[in-house]
XYZ file of C-alpha atoms in Angstrom:
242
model
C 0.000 0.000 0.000
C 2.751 2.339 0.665
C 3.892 2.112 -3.443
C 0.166 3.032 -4.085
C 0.497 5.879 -1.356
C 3.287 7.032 -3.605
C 1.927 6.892 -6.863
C -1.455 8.709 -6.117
C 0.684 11.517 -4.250
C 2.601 11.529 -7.343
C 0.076 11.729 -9.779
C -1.652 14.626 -7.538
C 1.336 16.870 -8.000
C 1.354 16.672 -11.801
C -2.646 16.813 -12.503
C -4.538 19.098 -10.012
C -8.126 17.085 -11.161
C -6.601 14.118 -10.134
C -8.723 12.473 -7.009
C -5.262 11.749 -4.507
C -6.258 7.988 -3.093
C -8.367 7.011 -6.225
C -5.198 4.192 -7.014
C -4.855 3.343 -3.223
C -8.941 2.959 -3.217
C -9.133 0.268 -6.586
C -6.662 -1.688 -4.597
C -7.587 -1.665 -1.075
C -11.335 -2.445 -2.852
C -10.777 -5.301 -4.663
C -10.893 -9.063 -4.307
C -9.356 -9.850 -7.523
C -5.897 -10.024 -6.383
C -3.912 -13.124 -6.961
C -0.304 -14.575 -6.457
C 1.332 -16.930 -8.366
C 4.587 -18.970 -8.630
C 6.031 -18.366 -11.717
C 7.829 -21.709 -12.929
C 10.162 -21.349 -15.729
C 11.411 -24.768 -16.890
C 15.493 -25.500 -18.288
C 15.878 -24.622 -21.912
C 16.002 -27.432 -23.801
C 19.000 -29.989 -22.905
C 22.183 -29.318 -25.253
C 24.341 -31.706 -26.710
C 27.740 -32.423 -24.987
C 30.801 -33.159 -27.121
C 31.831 -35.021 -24.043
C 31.743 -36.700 -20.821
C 34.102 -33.860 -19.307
C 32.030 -31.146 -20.762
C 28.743 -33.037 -19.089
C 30.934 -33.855 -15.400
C 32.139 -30.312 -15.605
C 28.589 -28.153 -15.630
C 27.148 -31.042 -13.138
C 30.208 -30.500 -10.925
C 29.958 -26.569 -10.971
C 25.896 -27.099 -10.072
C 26.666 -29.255 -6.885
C 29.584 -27.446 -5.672
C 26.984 -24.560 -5.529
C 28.760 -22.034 -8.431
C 27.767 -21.132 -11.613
C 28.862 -23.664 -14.489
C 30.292 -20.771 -16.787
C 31.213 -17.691 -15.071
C 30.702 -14.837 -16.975
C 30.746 -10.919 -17.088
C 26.827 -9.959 -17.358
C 25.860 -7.866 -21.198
C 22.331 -7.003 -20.812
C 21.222 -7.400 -24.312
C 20.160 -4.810 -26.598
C 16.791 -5.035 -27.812
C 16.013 -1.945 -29.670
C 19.190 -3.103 -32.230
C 19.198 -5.067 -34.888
C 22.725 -5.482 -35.727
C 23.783 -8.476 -37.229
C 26.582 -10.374 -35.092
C 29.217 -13.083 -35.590
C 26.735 -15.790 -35.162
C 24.792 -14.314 -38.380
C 21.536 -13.380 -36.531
C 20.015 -10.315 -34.882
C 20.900 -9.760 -31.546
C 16.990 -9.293 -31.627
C 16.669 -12.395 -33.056
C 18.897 -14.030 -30.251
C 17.003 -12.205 -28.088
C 13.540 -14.505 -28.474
C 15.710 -17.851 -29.130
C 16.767 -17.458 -25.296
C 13.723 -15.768 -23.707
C 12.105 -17.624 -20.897
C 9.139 -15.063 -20.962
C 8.836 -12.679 -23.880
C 8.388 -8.936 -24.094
C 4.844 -7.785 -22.710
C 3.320 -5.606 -19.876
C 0.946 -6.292 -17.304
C -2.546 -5.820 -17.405
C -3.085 -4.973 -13.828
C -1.930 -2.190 -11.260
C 0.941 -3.007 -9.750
C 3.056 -6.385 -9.756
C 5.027 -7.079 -7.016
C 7.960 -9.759 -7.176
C 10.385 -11.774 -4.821
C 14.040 -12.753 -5.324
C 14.526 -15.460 -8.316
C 15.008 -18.861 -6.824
C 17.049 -21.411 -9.765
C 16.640 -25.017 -9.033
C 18.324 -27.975 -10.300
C 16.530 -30.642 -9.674
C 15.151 -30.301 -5.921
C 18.410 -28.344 -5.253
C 18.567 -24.168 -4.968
C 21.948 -23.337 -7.155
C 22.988 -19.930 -7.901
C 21.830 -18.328 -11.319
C 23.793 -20.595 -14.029
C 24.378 -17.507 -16.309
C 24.553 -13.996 -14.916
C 23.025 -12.885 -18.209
C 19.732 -14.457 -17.652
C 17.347 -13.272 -15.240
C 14.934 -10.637 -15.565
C 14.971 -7.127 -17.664
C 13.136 -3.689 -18.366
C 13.066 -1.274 -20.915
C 13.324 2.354 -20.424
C 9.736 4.566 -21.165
C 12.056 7.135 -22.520
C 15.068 5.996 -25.158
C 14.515 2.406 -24.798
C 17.709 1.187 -23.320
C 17.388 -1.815 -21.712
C 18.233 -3.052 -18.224
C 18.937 -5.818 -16.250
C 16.759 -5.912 -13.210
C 18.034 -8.999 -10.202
C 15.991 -8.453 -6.934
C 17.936 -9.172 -3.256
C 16.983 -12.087 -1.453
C 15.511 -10.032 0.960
C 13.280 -7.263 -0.872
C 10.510 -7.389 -3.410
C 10.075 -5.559 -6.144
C 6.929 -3.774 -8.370
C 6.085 -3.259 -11.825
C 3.297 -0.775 -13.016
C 0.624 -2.194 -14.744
C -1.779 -1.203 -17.718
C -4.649 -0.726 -15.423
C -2.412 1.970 -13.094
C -1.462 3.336 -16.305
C -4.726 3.891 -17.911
C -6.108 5.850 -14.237
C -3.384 7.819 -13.730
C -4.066 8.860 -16.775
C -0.982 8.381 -18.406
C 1.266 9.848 -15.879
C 2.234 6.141 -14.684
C 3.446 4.048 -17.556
C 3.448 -0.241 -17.355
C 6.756 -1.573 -17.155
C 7.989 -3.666 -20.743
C 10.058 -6.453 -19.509
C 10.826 -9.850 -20.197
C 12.727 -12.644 -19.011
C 16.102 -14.272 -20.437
C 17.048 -17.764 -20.263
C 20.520 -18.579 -19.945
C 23.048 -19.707 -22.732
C 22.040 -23.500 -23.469
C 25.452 -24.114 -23.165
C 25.301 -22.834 -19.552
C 21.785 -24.182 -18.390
C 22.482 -27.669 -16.799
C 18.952 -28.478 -16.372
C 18.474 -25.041 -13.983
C 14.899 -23.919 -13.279
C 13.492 -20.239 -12.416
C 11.163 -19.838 -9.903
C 10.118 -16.710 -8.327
C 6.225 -15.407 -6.931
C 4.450 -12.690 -8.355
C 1.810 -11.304 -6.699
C -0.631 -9.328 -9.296
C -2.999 -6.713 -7.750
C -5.705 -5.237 -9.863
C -9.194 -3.339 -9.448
C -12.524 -5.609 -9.040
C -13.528 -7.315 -11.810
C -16.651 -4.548 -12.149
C -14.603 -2.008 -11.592
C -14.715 1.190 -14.594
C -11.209 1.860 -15.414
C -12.281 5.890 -16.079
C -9.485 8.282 -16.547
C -9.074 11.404 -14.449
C -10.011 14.741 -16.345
C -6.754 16.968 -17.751
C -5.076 12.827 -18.417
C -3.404 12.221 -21.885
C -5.806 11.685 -24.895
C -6.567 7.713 -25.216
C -4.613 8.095 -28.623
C -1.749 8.373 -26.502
C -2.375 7.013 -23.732
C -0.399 3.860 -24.870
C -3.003 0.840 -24.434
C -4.804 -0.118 -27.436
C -7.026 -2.631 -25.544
C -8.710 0.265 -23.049
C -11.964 1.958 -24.241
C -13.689 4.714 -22.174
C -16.330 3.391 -19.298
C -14.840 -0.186 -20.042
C -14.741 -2.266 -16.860
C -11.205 -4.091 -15.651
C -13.312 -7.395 -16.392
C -13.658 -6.742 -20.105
C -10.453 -4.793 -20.420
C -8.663 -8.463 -19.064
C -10.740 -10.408 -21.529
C -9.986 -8.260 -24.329
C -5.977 -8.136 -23.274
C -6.107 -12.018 -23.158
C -7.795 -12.037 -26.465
C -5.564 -9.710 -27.996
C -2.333 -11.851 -27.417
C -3.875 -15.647 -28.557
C -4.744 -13.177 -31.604
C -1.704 -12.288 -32.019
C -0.112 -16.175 -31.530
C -2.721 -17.322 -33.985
């Protein structure tokens, strides 16, 4: 609650219509909120040219360190420059996600430390390049994003977004994967818990907000209520799949 506290004070200083506690209301309100363990399984097994190669990442996983230490380079994903291995670093990108690009439809997200399993075992992240990532509102750049053991993080939703009226943006981020050749059979697991307005809850914006044209979510419509604006999000990406 203390986030919300902050955003509606926020918000308050930069529209003087702006209601201070309407964000801190649709939360405290609602039922709808929901936590989840997010389970991210190991890439797909590589292929070992040897026996050493397959005693030496099993070795580095049970003597609790990383298999292939490495310096982290958080990738670039507004470039498409071709590299050495003749694809786009884009391209490279979505071979190694473990959750692609996208924002979330709610208010605000908030996330524990990333816990990597191998087997029944916690191990330490196998590839300090993997993990999770955001992306700028302004310029793009990209960042890598680890949460301590001992604090949780938030991410802005679409929902906090659209009744701020635009003043609070949803965060873009995804999640990499490591290397295949650095995997060993690691898992990510981490809990998410997603807080968002009742279902019958009208997402209305506050008068003197951004137009809708630029208020950056396509799915919203004016009076719509968070329980169709969900439905119509969901839709919208198995569209998009299809």
């Amino acid at each position: 609650m203390l986030v919300t506290k902050a955003c509606d004070k926020y918000v308050a200083t930069k529209n003087a219509s702006f209601h201070q506690g309407r964000l801190l209301q649709s939360i405290q309100n609602s039922s709808c909120h929901k936590g989840r363990l997010l389970h991210y399984f190991p890439p797909e097994p590589i292929e070992l040219n040897s026996l050493a190669d397959a005693a030496d990442i099993s070795n580095g996983i049970n003597n609790g360190n990383s298999p292939t230490p490495s310096t982290p380079k958080p990738p670039t994903s507004n470039s498409n420059k071709e590299d050495d291995g003749g694809k786009s670093n884009k391209d490279k990108e979505k071979e190694e996600d473990w959750c692609g690009w996208h924002t979330d439809h709610g208010s605000l997200t908030g996330l524990t430390s990333a816990m990597y399993m191998h087997g029944d075992k916690a191990v330490p992240n196998p590839d300090p390049q993997a993990g999770l990532y955001i992306r700028a509102r302004q310029g793009g750049d990209v960042t890598q994003a680890p949460i301590p053991a001992d604090q949780i993080a938030y991410q802005m939703g679409e929902a906090m977004q659209v009744m701020s009226g635009g003043l609070l943006r949803a965060t873009p981020h995804y999640v990499k994967a490591p290397g295949k050749n650095k995997t060993g059979g690691v898992s990510r697991n981490t809990l998410a818990i997603f807080m968002q307005p009742r279902w019958d809850e009208v997402m209305d914006m506050p008068e003197g907000g951004l137009p809708q044209a630029r208020i950056g979510v396509g799915q919203w419509l004016p009076d719509i209520t968070f329980g169709d604006f969900a439905e119509r999000t969901v839709a919208g990406y198995y569209h998009a799949k299809a």
